[in-house]
Amino acid sequence: MVFFLYTVIYPQSQLKRVRMKRIAKLKAMEKRRGCKVLTMIHRREGISLFGLPAYQFIDEEDAEQILRWIRKYGDYPLDLILHTPGGQLHASIQIARALRKHPKKTRVFIPHYSMSGGTIIALAADEIFMDKDAVIGPIDPQIGDFVRGLFPAPSWIYAAETKKENAGDVTLVISDISRKALKLTRNVAKELLEGKIAPGPGGEDRLDEVVEKLVSGEMIHSTPLSAAEAKEIGLSVSTEFPEDVHEFMKLFRPVKRNVEYVESTSPR
C-alpha cells in the first residue's frame, strides 16, 4: 500500500502542482500580451506515472486539441509556444493550415527546437520568434515501414533512380509514394509561406528557392537551422525572444540530471 501511494499518488500530486504553476504563467502571459497563449511541448518529464517518461511527438490528438483552441478563440490574436521533435505529417499540416487561416495575428515562439513537423507549423504563423540558439529543421517527408525504418523521401527516389531496373518492388513503390509526399509538402510549404518571403536583390520571387531549401533533401533531416541560418535562407525570423517563455520552460522537469548549476538571483 505504501509503495502504491508513493509510486502513483505522490507523482500525480506533484504533477498537479506543477501544472497549476504553468497555467498561472500562461494566464500572466495572456494578460501582459493581450492575446491567447497555447503551448505544444513534447519532452520527457521527470514526474510521470511510475516514473516512466513517454516519448512524445505531434499526432492527431495534438491536432484535435489545437484546432479546437483556434476555433474557440477566433476573435483573439494567438501565441503558440513550440518545443517538439516533429511527428505525423498529416497532423502537422492540419495544425499549420488552421493557424494560417486564423483571422487575427498569430505568433510562434521557439525556445529550444521545433523540428520537422514543428517547422511546418512555425511556417504558418505571421511571425516566428526564436531564441538566438534555438533551431528549426528541414521538412522533407520521412517515408518507410516498420521493417526498413524511416528515411528521407528524396533518398528513396535517389535509390530507385540509381538502381533503375535492379531496384526491388518495395523500393519502387516507396519511391513512388515519396514523390507524392514531396509534392504535397512542397505545395503546403508554398501555401504557408505565400507573401512572407522578401524578394531577392533583383526583386525576384524567392518563394520556390526557400521551399526547395527546406523540402528537397539538400540537408539531412536532422540539420539544426539556427535563427541566423533561417534568416539566411529567406525566412522571416525575430530573435527578440521574451524571457517569460524561458521562465515557463523551467517548469518542465528533465528526466536526466546530468547538468547541475546553482540558480543566482543577481549577476556577479
PDB file of C-alpha atoms in Angstrom:
ATOM      1  CA  MET A   1       0.000   0.000   0.000  1.00  0.00           C
ATOM      2  CA  VAL A   2       2.793   2.419   0.899  1.00  0.00           C
ATOM      3  CA  PHE A   3       4.572   1.578  -2.363  1.00  0.00           C
ATOM      4  CA  PHE A   4       1.361   2.221  -4.306  1.00  0.00           C
ATOM      5  CA  LEU A   5       0.868   5.614  -2.665  1.00  0.00           C
ATOM      6  CA  TYR A   6       4.457   6.599  -3.357  1.00  0.00           C
ATOM      7  CA  THR A   7       4.621   5.460  -6.995  1.00  0.00           C
ATOM      8  CA  VAL A   8       1.175   6.635  -8.129  1.00  0.00           C
ATOM      9  CA  ILE A   9      -0.417   9.252  -5.902  1.00  0.00           C
ATOM     10  CA  TYR A  10       2.689  11.235  -4.930  1.00  0.00           C
ATOM     11  CA  PRO A  11       3.955  11.769  -8.533  1.00  0.00           C
ATOM     12  CA  GLN A  12       0.451  12.742  -9.629  1.00  0.00           C
ATOM     13  CA  SER A  13       0.101  15.276  -6.820  1.00  0.00           C
ATOM     14  CA  GLN A  14       3.462  16.745  -7.810  1.00  0.00           C
ATOM     15  CA  LEU A  15       2.394  16.925 -11.441  1.00  0.00           C
ATOM     16  CA  LYS A  16      -0.855  18.680 -10.485  1.00  0.00           C
ATOM     17  CA  ARG A  17       1.054  21.369  -8.575  1.00  0.00           C
ATOM     18  CA  VAL A  18       3.447  21.911 -11.489  1.00  0.00           C
ATOM     19  CA  ARG A  19       0.556  22.163 -13.947  1.00  0.00           C
ATOM     20  CA  MET A  20      -1.121  24.781 -11.759  1.00  0.00           C
ATOM     21  CA  LYS A  21       2.090  26.829 -11.868  1.00  0.00           C
ATOM     22  CA  ARG A  22       2.168  26.505 -15.667  1.00  0.00           C
ATOM     23  CA  ILE A  23      -1.434  27.679 -16.002  1.00  0.00           C
ATOM     24  CA  ALA A  24      -0.661  30.673 -13.781  1.00  0.00           C
ATOM     25  CA  LYS A  25       2.307  31.553 -16.027  1.00  0.00           C
ATOM     26  CA  LEU A  26       0.177  31.275 -19.170  1.00  0.00           C
ATOM     27  CA  LYS A  27      -2.523  33.500 -17.681  1.00  0.00           C
ATOM     28  CA  ALA A  28       0.119  36.101 -16.786  1.00  0.00           C
ATOM     29  CA  MET A  29       1.458  35.981 -20.381  1.00  0.00           C
ATOM     30  CA  GLU A  30      -2.042  36.442 -21.806  1.00  0.00           C
ATOM     31  CA  LYS A  31      -2.733  39.433 -19.576  1.00  0.00           C
ATOM     32  CA  ARG A  32       0.624  41.025 -20.413  1.00  0.00           C
ATOM     33  CA  ARG A  33       0.371  40.427 -24.192  1.00  0.00           C
ATOM     34  CA  GLY A  34      -3.349  40.866 -24.758  1.00  0.00           C
ATOM     35  CA  CYS A  35      -3.732  37.557 -26.605  1.00  0.00           C
ATOM     36  CA  LYS A  36      -4.408  33.866 -26.028  1.00  0.00           C
ATOM     37  CA  VAL A  37      -1.377  31.645 -25.379  1.00  0.00           C
ATOM     38  CA  LEU A  38      -1.136  27.912 -26.104  1.00  0.00           C
ATOM     39  CA  THR A  39       1.774  25.534 -25.730  1.00  0.00           C
ATOM     40  CA  MET A  40       2.725  22.332 -27.521  1.00  0.00           C
ATOM     41  CA  ILE A  41       5.627  20.924 -25.523  1.00  0.00           C
ATOM     42  CA  HIS A  42       6.964  17.473 -26.389  1.00  0.00           C
ATOM     43  CA  ARG A  43       9.582  16.348 -23.912  1.00  0.00           C
ATOM     44  CA  ARG A  44      10.147  13.639 -21.359  1.00  0.00           C
ATOM     45  CA  GLU A  45       9.425  14.735 -17.804  1.00  0.00           C
ATOM     46  CA  GLY A  46      10.849  13.547 -14.509  1.00  0.00           C
ATOM     47  CA  ILE A  47       7.348  13.476 -12.999  1.00  0.00           C
ATOM     48  CA  SER A  48       5.182  10.746 -14.504  1.00  0.00           C
ATOM     49  CA  LEU A  49       3.217   7.639 -13.620  1.00  0.00           C
ATOM     50  CA  PHE A  50       5.625   5.086 -12.062  1.00  0.00           C
ATOM     51  CA  GLY A  51       8.457   7.425 -13.102  1.00  0.00           C
ATOM     52  CA  LEU A  52       8.349   6.121 -16.692  1.00  0.00           C
ATOM     53  CA  PRO A  53       8.650   9.047 -19.150  1.00  0.00           C
ATOM     54  CA  ALA A  54       6.971   8.670 -22.539  1.00  0.00           C
ATOM     55  CA  TYR A  55       8.444   9.799 -25.858  1.00  0.00           C
ATOM     56  CA  GLN A  56       6.170  12.446 -27.366  1.00  0.00           C
ATOM     57  CA  PHE A  57       5.627  13.768 -30.878  1.00  0.00           C
ATOM     58  CA  ILE A  58       2.992  15.596 -32.961  1.00  0.00           C
ATOM     59  CA  ASP A  59      -0.028  13.362 -33.538  1.00  0.00           C
ATOM     60  CA  GLU A  60      -3.738  13.548 -34.357  1.00  0.00           C
ATOM     61  CA  GLU A  61      -4.652  14.228 -30.706  1.00  0.00           C
ATOM     62  CA  ASP A  62      -2.461  17.336 -30.708  1.00  0.00           C
ATOM     63  CA  ALA A  63      -4.136  18.457 -33.931  1.00  0.00           C
ATOM     64  CA  GLU A  64      -7.603  17.909 -32.481  1.00  0.00           C
ATOM     65  CA  GLN A  65      -6.840  19.952 -29.361  1.00  0.00           C
ATOM     66  CA  ILE A  66      -5.090  22.816 -31.161  1.00  0.00           C
ATOM     67  CA  LEU A  67      -7.799  23.094 -33.830  1.00  0.00           C
ATOM     68  CA  ARG A  68     -10.403  23.276 -31.071  1.00  0.00           C
ATOM     69  CA  TRP A  69      -8.392  26.049 -29.385  1.00  0.00           C
ATOM     70  CA  ILE A  70      -8.025  28.015 -32.634  1.00  0.00           C
ATOM     71  CA  ARG A  71     -11.765  27.772 -33.354  1.00  0.00           C
ATOM     72  CA  LYS A  72     -12.662  28.828 -29.813  1.00  0.00           C
ATOM     73  CA  TYR A  73     -10.516  31.961 -29.878  1.00  0.00           C
ATOM     74  CA  GLY A  74     -11.157  33.170 -33.414  1.00  0.00           C
ATOM     75  CA  ASP A  75     -11.544  36.766 -32.179  1.00  0.00           C
ATOM     76  CA  TYR A  76      -8.147  36.864 -30.436  1.00  0.00           C
ATOM     77  CA  PRO A  77      -4.519  37.106 -31.539  1.00  0.00           C
ATOM     78  CA  LEU A  78      -2.821  33.773 -30.817  1.00  0.00           C
ATOM     79  CA  ASP A  79       0.641  32.941 -29.465  1.00  0.00           C
ATOM     80  CA  LEU A  80       1.875  29.341 -29.729  1.00  0.00           C
ATOM     81  CA  ILE A  81       4.939  28.132 -27.819  1.00  0.00           C
ATOM     82  CA  LEU A  82       6.515  25.207 -29.701  1.00  0.00           C
ATOM     83  CA  HIS A  83       9.018  22.667 -28.401  1.00  0.00           C
ATOM     84  CA  THR A  84       8.877  19.465 -30.454  1.00  0.00           C
ATOM     85  CA  PRO A  85      10.987  16.965 -32.421  1.00  0.00           C
ATOM     86  CA  GLY A  86       8.209  16.775 -35.036  1.00  0.00           C
ATOM     87  CA  GLY A  87       5.784  13.965 -35.741  1.00  0.00           C
ATOM     88  CA  GLN A  88       2.986  12.954 -38.093  1.00  0.00           C
ATOM     89  CA  LEU A  89       2.877  14.869 -41.379  1.00  0.00           C
ATOM     90  CA  HIS A  90      -0.902  14.995 -41.677  1.00  0.00           C
ATOM     91  CA  ALA A  91      -1.362  16.278 -38.118  1.00  0.00           C
ATOM     92  CA  SER A  92       1.329  18.941 -38.618  1.00  0.00           C
ATOM     93  CA  ILE A  93      -0.327  20.124 -41.842  1.00  0.00           C
ATOM     94  CA  GLN A  94      -3.752  20.259 -40.171  1.00  0.00           C
ATOM     95  CA  ILE A  95      -2.418  22.479 -37.381  1.00  0.00           C
ATOM     96  CA  ALA A  96      -0.424  24.664 -39.774  1.00  0.00           C
ATOM     97  CA  ARG A  97      -3.368  25.303 -42.100  1.00  0.00           C
ATOM     98  CA  ALA A  98      -5.678  26.192 -39.217  1.00  0.00           C
ATOM     99  CA  LEU A  99      -3.075  28.603 -37.843  1.00  0.00           C
ATOM    100  CA  ARG A 100      -2.530  30.142 -41.298  1.00  0.00           C
ATOM    101  CA  LYS A 101      -6.271  30.772 -41.755  1.00  0.00           C
ATOM    102  CA  HIS A 102      -6.771  32.348 -38.320  1.00  0.00           C
ATOM    103  CA  PRO A 103      -8.255  35.839 -38.864  1.00  0.00           C
ATOM    104  CA  LYS A 104      -6.176  37.526 -36.160  1.00  0.00           C
ATOM    105  CA  LYS A 105      -2.419  37.837 -35.730  1.00  0.00           C
ATOM    106  CA  THR A 106      -0.527  34.612 -34.963  1.00  0.00           C
ATOM    107  CA  ARG A 107       2.945  34.245 -33.488  1.00  0.00           C
ATOM    108  CA  VAL A 108       5.083  31.180 -32.811  1.00  0.00           C
ATOM    109  CA  PHE A 109       7.788  31.122 -30.123  1.00  0.00           C
ATOM    110  CA  ILE A 110      10.592  28.546 -30.257  1.00  0.00           C
ATOM    111  CA  PRO A 111      12.704  28.499 -27.069  1.00  0.00           C
ATOM    112  CA  HIS A 112      14.860  25.446 -27.903  1.00  0.00           C
ATOM    113  CA  TYR A 113      13.842  23.487 -31.027  1.00  0.00           C
ATOM    114  CA  SER A 114      10.911  22.845 -33.340  1.00  0.00           C
ATOM    115  CA  MET A 115      11.952  20.295 -35.933  1.00  0.00           C
ATOM    116  CA  SER A 116      10.307  18.666 -38.964  1.00  0.00           C
ATOM    117  CA  GLY A 117       6.522  18.888 -38.443  1.00  0.00           C
ATOM    118  CA  GLY A 118       7.165  21.566 -35.826  1.00  0.00           C
ATOM    119  CA  THR A 119       8.878  23.650 -38.504  1.00  0.00           C
ATOM    120  CA  ILE A 120       5.853  23.209 -40.791  1.00  0.00           C
ATOM    121  CA  ILE A 121       3.646  24.630 -38.022  1.00  0.00           C
ATOM    122  CA  ALA A 122       6.045  27.525 -37.409  1.00  0.00           C
ATOM    123  CA  LEU A 123       5.942  28.478 -41.114  1.00  0.00           C
ATOM    124  CA  ALA A 124       2.187  29.079 -40.787  1.00  0.00           C
ATOM    125  CA  ALA A 125       2.494  31.907 -38.251  1.00  0.00           C
ATOM    126  CA  ASP A 126       2.518  35.597 -39.123  1.00  0.00           C
ATOM    127  CA  GLU A 127       5.666  35.976 -37.008  1.00  0.00           C
ATOM    128  CA  ILE A 128       8.306  33.476 -35.850  1.00  0.00           C
ATOM    129  CA  PHE A 129      10.307  34.249 -32.713  1.00  0.00           C
ATOM    130  CA  MET A 130      13.361  32.104 -31.954  1.00  0.00           C
ATOM    131  CA  ASP A 131      15.883  32.260 -29.170  1.00  0.00           C
ATOM    132  CA  LYS A 132      19.223  33.046 -30.831  1.00  0.00           C
ATOM    133  CA  ASP A 133      20.388  29.494 -30.003  1.00  0.00           C
ATOM    134  CA  ALA A 134      17.111  27.750 -30.871  1.00  0.00           C
ATOM    135  CA  VAL A 135      16.787  25.659 -34.042  1.00  0.00           C
ATOM    136  CA  ILE A 136      14.284  24.539 -36.644  1.00  0.00           C
ATOM    137  CA  GLY A 137      14.926  21.972 -39.391  1.00  0.00           C
ATOM    138  CA  PRO A 138      14.194  20.727 -42.915  1.00  0.00           C
ATOM    139  CA  ILE A 139      10.681  19.447 -43.687  1.00  0.00           C
ATOM    140  CA  ASP A 140      11.441  16.708 -46.244  1.00  0.00           C
ATOM    141  CA  PRO A 141       8.963  13.833 -45.597  1.00  0.00           C
ATOM    142  CA  GLN A 142      10.231  10.688 -43.894  1.00  0.00           C
ATOM    143  CA  ILE A 143       8.942   7.547 -45.635  1.00  0.00           C
ATOM    144  CA  GLY A 144       9.317   3.850 -44.845  1.00  0.00           C
ATOM    145  CA  ASP A 145       7.903   0.926 -42.885  1.00  0.00           C
ATOM    146  CA  PHE A 146       8.428  -0.967 -39.634  1.00  0.00           C
ATOM    147  CA  VAL A 147      10.929  -3.361 -41.222  1.00  0.00           C
ATOM    148  CA  ARG A 148      13.211  -0.916 -43.047  1.00  0.00           C
ATOM    149  CA  GLY A 149      12.657   2.136 -40.883  1.00  0.00           C
ATOM    150  CA  LEU A 150      12.050   5.725 -41.971  1.00  0.00           C
ATOM    151  CA  PHE A 151      14.280   7.504 -44.482  1.00  0.00           C
ATOM    152  CA  PRO A 152      14.008  10.852 -46.309  1.00  0.00           C
ATOM    153  CA  ALA A 153      11.736  10.781 -49.351  1.00  0.00           C
ATOM    154  CA  PRO A 154      14.482  12.213 -51.635  1.00  0.00           C
ATOM    155  CA  SER A 155      16.787   9.346 -50.607  1.00  0.00           C
ATOM    156  CA  TRP A 156      14.219   6.714 -51.635  1.00  0.00           C
ATOM    157  CA  ILE A 157      13.909   8.410 -55.022  1.00  0.00           C
ATOM    158  CA  TYR A 158      17.712   8.528 -55.335  1.00  0.00           C
ATOM    159  CA  ALA A 159      17.943   4.796 -54.535  1.00  0.00           C
ATOM    160  CA  ALA A 160      15.318   3.878 -57.157  1.00  0.00           C
ATOM    161  CA  GLU A 161      16.921   6.058 -59.829  1.00  0.00           C
ATOM    162  CA  THR A 162      20.399   4.721 -59.073  1.00  0.00           C
ATOM    163  CA  LYS A 163      19.392   1.037 -59.182  1.00  0.00           C
ATOM    164  CA  LYS A 164      16.990   1.515 -62.096  1.00  0.00           C
ATOM    165  CA  GLU A 165      15.923  -1.928 -63.375  1.00  0.00           C
ATOM    166  CA  ASN A 166      17.724  -3.587 -60.455  1.00  0.00           C
ATOM    167  CA  ALA A 167      15.556  -1.819 -57.881  1.00  0.00           C
ATOM    168  CA  GLY A 168      13.221  -4.104 -55.955  1.00  0.00           C
ATOM    169  CA  ASP A 169       9.452  -3.761 -55.997  1.00  0.00           C
ATOM    170  CA  VAL A 170       9.339  -2.319 -52.480  1.00  0.00           C
ATOM    171  CA  THR A 171      11.927   0.331 -53.326  1.00  0.00           C
ATOM    172  CA  LEU A 172       9.976   1.306 -56.434  1.00  0.00           C
ATOM    173  CA  VAL A 173       6.693   1.511 -54.516  1.00  0.00           C
ATOM    174  CA  ILE A 174       8.206   3.589 -51.713  1.00  0.00           C
ATOM    175  CA  SER A 175       9.900   5.804 -54.303  1.00  0.00           C
ATOM    176  CA  ASP A 176       6.502   6.460 -55.900  1.00  0.00           C
ATOM    177  CA  ILE A 177       4.992   7.303 -52.507  1.00  0.00           C
ATOM    178  CA  SER A 178       7.990   9.552 -51.807  1.00  0.00           C
ATOM    179  CA  ARG A 179       7.406  11.579 -54.973  1.00  0.00           C
ATOM    180  CA  LYS A 180       3.792  12.163 -53.966  1.00  0.00           C
ATOM    181  CA  ALA A 181       4.780  13.079 -50.387  1.00  0.00           C
ATOM    182  CA  LEU A 182       7.349  15.576 -51.684  1.00  0.00           C
ATOM    183  CA  LYS A 183       4.775  17.155 -53.993  1.00  0.00           C
ATOM    184  CA  LEU A 184       2.340  17.507 -51.088  1.00  0.00           C
ATOM    185  CA  THR A 185       4.953  19.016 -48.793  1.00  0.00           C
ATOM    186  CA  ARG A 186       6.156  21.482 -51.442  1.00  0.00           C
ATOM    187  CA  ASN A 187       2.584  22.638 -52.088  1.00  0.00           C
ATOM    188  CA  VAL A 188       1.860  23.035 -48.378  1.00  0.00           C
ATOM    189  CA  ALA A 189       5.100  24.949 -47.777  1.00  0.00           C
ATOM    190  CA  LYS A 190       4.254  27.346 -50.632  1.00  0.00           C
ATOM    191  CA  GLU A 191       0.749  27.770 -49.254  1.00  0.00           C
ATOM    192  CA  LEU A 192       2.078  28.620 -45.780  1.00  0.00           C
ATOM    193  CA  LEU A 193       4.866  30.942 -46.954  1.00  0.00           C
ATOM    194  CA  GLU A 194       2.939  32.821 -49.642  1.00  0.00           C
ATOM    195  CA  GLY A 195       3.524  36.552 -49.184  1.00  0.00           C
ATOM    196  CA  LYS A 196       6.046  36.075 -46.360  1.00  0.00           C
ATOM    197  CA  ILE A 197       9.339  35.800 -48.267  1.00  0.00           C
ATOM    198  CA  ALA A 198      11.188  39.029 -49.042  1.00  0.00           C
ATOM    199  CA  PRO A 199      12.210  39.391 -52.718  1.00  0.00           C
ATOM    200  CA  GLY A 200      15.836  38.859 -53.749  1.00  0.00           C
ATOM    201  CA  PRO A 201      18.340  41.660 -54.509  1.00  0.00           C
ATOM    202  CA  GLY A 202      16.994  41.978 -58.039  1.00  0.00           C
ATOM    203  CA  GLY A 203      13.370  41.903 -56.919  1.00  0.00           C
ATOM    204  CA  GLU A 204      12.901  38.255 -57.936  1.00  0.00           C
ATOM    205  CA  ASP A 205      10.438  35.992 -56.161  1.00  0.00           C
ATOM    206  CA  ARG A 206      12.357  33.688 -53.782  1.00  0.00           C
ATOM    207  CA  LEU A 207       9.449  31.534 -52.611  1.00  0.00           C
ATOM    208  CA  ASP A 208      10.370  28.472 -54.691  1.00  0.00           C
ATOM    209  CA  GLU A 209      14.028  28.802 -53.661  1.00  0.00           C
ATOM    210  CA  VAL A 210      13.172  28.847 -49.942  1.00  0.00           C
ATOM    211  CA  VAL A 211      10.763  25.922 -50.270  1.00  0.00           C
ATOM    212  CA  GLU A 212      13.386  23.827 -52.100  1.00  0.00           C
ATOM    213  CA  LYS A 213      15.928  24.530 -49.355  1.00  0.00           C
ATOM    214  CA  LEU A 214      13.550  23.094 -46.764  1.00  0.00           C
ATOM    215  CA  VAL A 215      11.966  20.241 -48.747  1.00  0.00           C
ATOM    216  CA  SER A 216      14.440  18.930 -51.333  1.00  0.00           C
ATOM    217  CA  GLY A 217      16.663  16.806 -49.079  1.00  0.00           C
ATOM    218  CA  GLU A 218      19.688  19.009 -49.757  1.00  0.00           C
ATOM    219  CA  MET A 219      20.235  18.904 -45.974  1.00  0.00           C
ATOM    220  CA  ILE A 220      19.887  15.819 -43.790  1.00  0.00           C
ATOM    221  CA  HIS A 221      16.593  15.754 -41.906  1.00  0.00           C
ATOM    222  CA  SER A 222      18.183  16.421 -38.510  1.00  0.00           C
ATOM    223  CA  THR A 223      20.079  19.528 -39.677  1.00  0.00           C
ATOM    224  CA  PRO A 224      19.698  22.185 -36.952  1.00  0.00           C
ATOM    225  CA  LEU A 225      18.997  25.570 -38.521  1.00  0.00           C
ATOM    226  CA  SER A 226      19.664  28.439 -36.127  1.00  0.00           C
ATOM    227  CA  ALA A 227      17.707  31.678 -36.209  1.00  0.00           C
ATOM    228  CA  ALA A 228      20.555  33.290 -38.166  1.00  0.00           C
ATOM    229  CA  GLU A 229      20.604  30.419 -40.697  1.00  0.00           C
ATOM    230  CA  ALA A 230      16.809  30.507 -41.010  1.00  0.00           C
ATOM    231  CA  LYS A 231      17.056  34.210 -41.878  1.00  0.00           C
ATOM    232  CA  GLU A 232      19.857  33.475 -44.331  1.00  0.00           C
ATOM    233  CA  ILE A 233      17.753  31.029 -46.362  1.00  0.00           C
ATOM    234  CA  GLY A 234      14.929  33.575 -46.529  1.00  0.00           C
ATOM    235  CA  LEU A 235      12.615  33.020 -43.550  1.00  0.00           C
ATOM    236  CA  SER A 236      11.348  35.986 -41.564  1.00  0.00           C
ATOM    237  CA  VAL A 237      12.551  35.299 -38.011  1.00  0.00           C
ATOM    238  CA  SER A 238      12.969  37.571 -34.999  1.00  0.00           C
ATOM    239  CA  THR A 239      15.398  36.872 -32.140  1.00  0.00           C
ATOM    240  CA  GLU A 240      13.753  39.399 -29.799  1.00  0.00           C
ATOM    241  CA  PHE A 241      12.745  36.494 -27.615  1.00  0.00           C
ATOM    242  CA  PRO A 242      10.659  37.122 -24.455  1.00  0.00           C
ATOM    243  CA  GLU A 243      12.172  35.982 -21.175  1.00  0.00           C
ATOM    244  CA  ASP A 244       8.780  34.838 -19.820  1.00  0.00           C
ATOM    245  CA  VAL A 245       8.815  31.920 -22.294  1.00  0.00           C
ATOM    246  CA  HIS A 246      12.145  30.717 -20.897  1.00  0.00           C
ATOM    247  CA  GLU A 247      10.744  31.084 -17.374  1.00  0.00           C
ATOM    248  CA  PHE A 248       7.763  28.972 -18.424  1.00  0.00           C
ATOM    249  CA  MET A 249      10.030  26.232 -19.810  1.00  0.00           C
ATOM    250  CA  LYS A 250      11.742  25.931 -16.417  1.00  0.00           C
ATOM    251  CA  LEU A 251       8.514  24.409 -15.089  1.00  0.00           C
ATOM    252  CA  PHE A 252       9.192  21.220 -17.091  1.00  0.00           C
ATOM    253  CA  ARG A 253      11.380  18.856 -15.078  1.00  0.00           C
ATOM    254  CA  PRO A 254      14.014  16.929 -17.070  1.00  0.00           C
ATOM    255  CA  VAL A 255      14.329  13.165 -16.721  1.00  0.00           C
ATOM    256  CA  LYS A 256      18.131  13.252 -16.596  1.00  0.00           C
ATOM    257  CA  ARG A 257      20.074  15.271 -14.061  1.00  0.00           C
ATOM    258  CA  ASN A 258      23.466  15.221 -15.768  1.00  0.00           C
ATOM    259  CA  VAL A 259      23.745  19.013 -15.747  1.00  0.00           C
ATOM    260  CA  GLU A 260      23.676  20.857 -12.434  1.00  0.00           C
ATOM    261  CA  TYR A 261      24.132  24.507 -11.543  1.00  0.00           C
ATOM    262  CA  VAL A 262      23.251  26.985  -8.829  1.00  0.00           C
ATOM    263  CA  GLU A 263      20.464  29.461  -9.606  1.00  0.00           C
ATOM    264  CA  SER A 264      21.564  33.046  -8.969  1.00  0.00           C
ATOM    265  CA  THR A 265      19.125  35.897  -8.373  1.00  0.00           C
ATOM    266  CA  SER A 266      21.652  38.626  -9.126  1.00  0.00           C
ATOM    267  CA  PRO A 267      24.525  38.850 -11.652  1.00  0.00           C
ATOM    268  CA  ARG A 268      28.084  38.657 -10.347  1.00  0.00           C
TER     269      ARG A 268
END
